[in-house]
XYZ file of C-alpha atoms in Angstrom:
178
model
C -19.691 -31.003 -22.727
C -19.777 -27.851 -20.196
C -15.820 -27.566 -17.987
C -17.567 -27.366 -14.659
C -20.842 -29.320 -13.185
C -23.180 -27.107 -13.020
C -23.084 -27.395 -8.721
C -19.990 -27.001 -8.868
C -20.225 -23.860 -10.941
C -23.447 -21.946 -8.586
C -20.789 -22.612 -5.166
C -18.371 -20.557 -7.440
C -20.433 -17.833 -8.498
C -21.383 -18.081 -4.411
C -18.728 -17.459 -3.752
C -18.128 -14.661 -6.920
C -20.323 -12.391 -5.085
C -19.060 -12.534 -1.243
C -15.594 -10.527 -2.625
C -14.776 -7.397 -0.491
C -14.664 -4.374 -2.291
C -10.782 -2.170 -2.398
C -11.335 0.270 -0.557
C -12.462 4.063 -0.692
C -9.496 6.638 -0.328
C -10.680 9.594 2.384
C -12.934 12.095 1.414
C -10.794 14.487 1.861
C -8.239 12.987 -0.849
C -11.003 12.556 -3.363
C -11.240 16.329 -3.167
C -8.066 17.655 -3.468
C -7.706 14.922 -6.321
C -10.710 16.533 -8.173
C -9.244 19.993 -6.511
C -5.884 19.811 -8.093
C -7.372 18.242 -11.609
C -7.902 21.688 -11.740
C -6.777 24.013 -13.824
C -7.381 27.007 -11.939
C -6.574 25.436 -8.354
C -3.931 26.701 -5.837
C -3.503 22.429 -5.136
C -2.670 21.304 -8.731
C 0.423 22.632 -7.834
C 0.710 20.719 -4.902
C 1.899 17.325 -4.220
C 0.329 14.212 -5.444
C -1.651 12.572 -2.248
C 0.799 9.626 -3.038
C 3.164 11.651 -2.163
C 3.108 10.661 1.647
C 6.096 12.711 3.561
C 4.607 16.079 0.870
C 1.531 16.067 2.165
C -0.229 18.954 4.242
C -0.858 17.513 8.030
C -5.034 17.736 7.439
C -3.955 15.366 4.147
C -1.815 13.337 6.231
C -4.550 12.727 8.449
C -6.656 10.190 7.370
C -3.894 8.476 5.481
C -2.551 6.133 8.275
C -5.998 4.940 8.535
C -6.763 4.859 4.517
C -3.511 2.751 4.395
C -4.109 0.628 6.406
C -8.028 -0.733 5.268
C -5.584 -0.925 2.043
C -3.081 -3.313 3.606
C -5.352 -5.408 4.881
C -7.714 -5.724 1.596
C -4.680 -6.797 -0.031
C -3.674 -9.310 2.612
C -6.850 -11.252 2.356
C -7.804 -10.719 -1.524
C -3.694 -12.017 -1.909
C -1.216 -13.027 0.446
C -1.954 -17.124 -0.183
C 1.916 -16.843 1.078
C 3.127 -16.211 4.263
C 5.471 -13.846 2.594
C 3.004 -11.625 0.446
C 1.762 -10.431 4.407
C 2.177 -7.456 4.519
C 3.340 -6.623 8.190
C 1.479 -4.478 10.756
C 4.689 -2.170 11.315
C 4.532 -1.177 7.501
C 4.139 3.030 8.620
C 7.493 1.828 11.103
C 9.005 0.720 7.130
C 9.678 4.044 5.212
C 9.808 3.159 2.055
C 7.087 0.018 2.761
C 4.842 3.341 3.171
C 5.447 5.267 1.057
C 5.025 2.052 -2.276
C 1.314 1.097 -0.097
C 1.285 4.640 -1.043
C 1.227 5.031 -4.875
C 0.369 1.198 -5.521
C -2.771 2.273 -3.264
C -3.448 4.755 -5.519
C -2.561 2.804 -8.468
C -5.577 0.461 -8.304
C -8.177 2.447 -8.966
C -6.145 3.575 -12.491
C -5.481 0.380 -12.782
C -8.878 -1.137 -13.793
C -10.074 1.688 -16.194
C -8.808 -0.647 -18.419
C -8.378 -4.436 -17.978
C -4.451 -4.378 -19.620
C -4.325 -2.051 -16.541
C -5.037 -4.016 -14.555
C -2.768 -6.466 -15.460
C -0.201 -4.506 -15.351
C -1.372 -3.013 -11.748
C -1.211 -6.940 -10.833
C 2.345 -7.332 -12.185
C 3.304 -3.877 -9.946
C 1.695 -5.514 -6.406
C 4.368 -8.634 -7.907
C 7.343 -6.062 -8.601
C 6.031 -4.149 -4.997
C 6.639 -7.667 -3.425
C 10.004 -8.485 -3.910
C 11.297 -5.057 -2.794
C 9.251 -5.287 0.075
C 10.355 -8.511 1.197
C 13.748 -7.633 -0.264
C 14.254 -4.475 2.241
C 11.927 -6.399 5.033
C 14.836 -8.975 4.808
C 14.840 -11.573 7.734
C 13.455 -9.546 10.130
C 9.944 -9.785 7.218
C 9.321 -13.114 9.655
C 9.259 -11.267 12.616
C 7.763 -8.231 11.554
C 4.573 -10.039 10.233
C 4.121 -11.509 13.444
C 3.803 -8.743 15.063
C 6.939 -8.526 16.651
C 8.459 -4.813 14.669
C 12.171 -4.602 15.655
C 14.374 -1.551 14.812
C 15.534 -0.647 11.494
C 18.959 -2.939 10.919
C 20.729 -0.892 9.178
C 20.002 1.381 11.912
C 24.058 2.125 13.778
C 25.412 2.249 10.132
C 22.891 4.651 8.437
C 24.084 6.219 12.624
C 27.403 6.280 11.086
C 26.454 8.955 8.377
C 26.611 13.181 9.690
C 23.959 14.976 9.479
C 24.557 17.229 7.073
C 24.151 20.741 7.418
C 20.214 22.280 6.885
C 19.435 18.686 6.658
C 16.219 17.879 7.999
C 16.023 14.356 9.646
C 11.718 15.127 9.734
C 10.606 12.313 7.072
C 10.918 9.613 9.364
C 8.880 10.977 12.342
C 7.109 12.049 10.251
C 5.641 8.594 9.638
C 6.054 6.578 12.558
C 3.397 9.614 13.788
C 0.983 7.542 11.013
C 2.372 4.356 12.662
C 0.805 5.414 15.463
């Protein structure tokens, strides 16, 4: 006896053909990764592409659109409950931007082996936990397009700037957000 009646099996097969593929990284980034993998390359000592704060202006330029498409794909593919939705203002949350970049690059490696894919999904689940912890109550507002400034901004502002310290990383990520 078959587990599914034939009609249901056909319907399931038809549904699977409509699954959307994961967004490809920008060509410039793929070229950079390929260049980094050759030992003779100057780029071999360059930053890893998921360290978005360390990328050159040229390399960071295509990242916002790609990471946004990654967030949209993750939301369409995995977000069933409201707390699983990556908010549209993800780039205004510096920590989320870094994590999304790392998760996106890890996705490509994850499908080399089935076991790696399972590990990636476990990492994704942990990402959601960290995202919800980071966003806290503000996450509900962010998810419906009502981004507010960082709740800890007043506490963080109490820290004096150390000599020679730059505060540019937040600005670079916010520029990504547009």
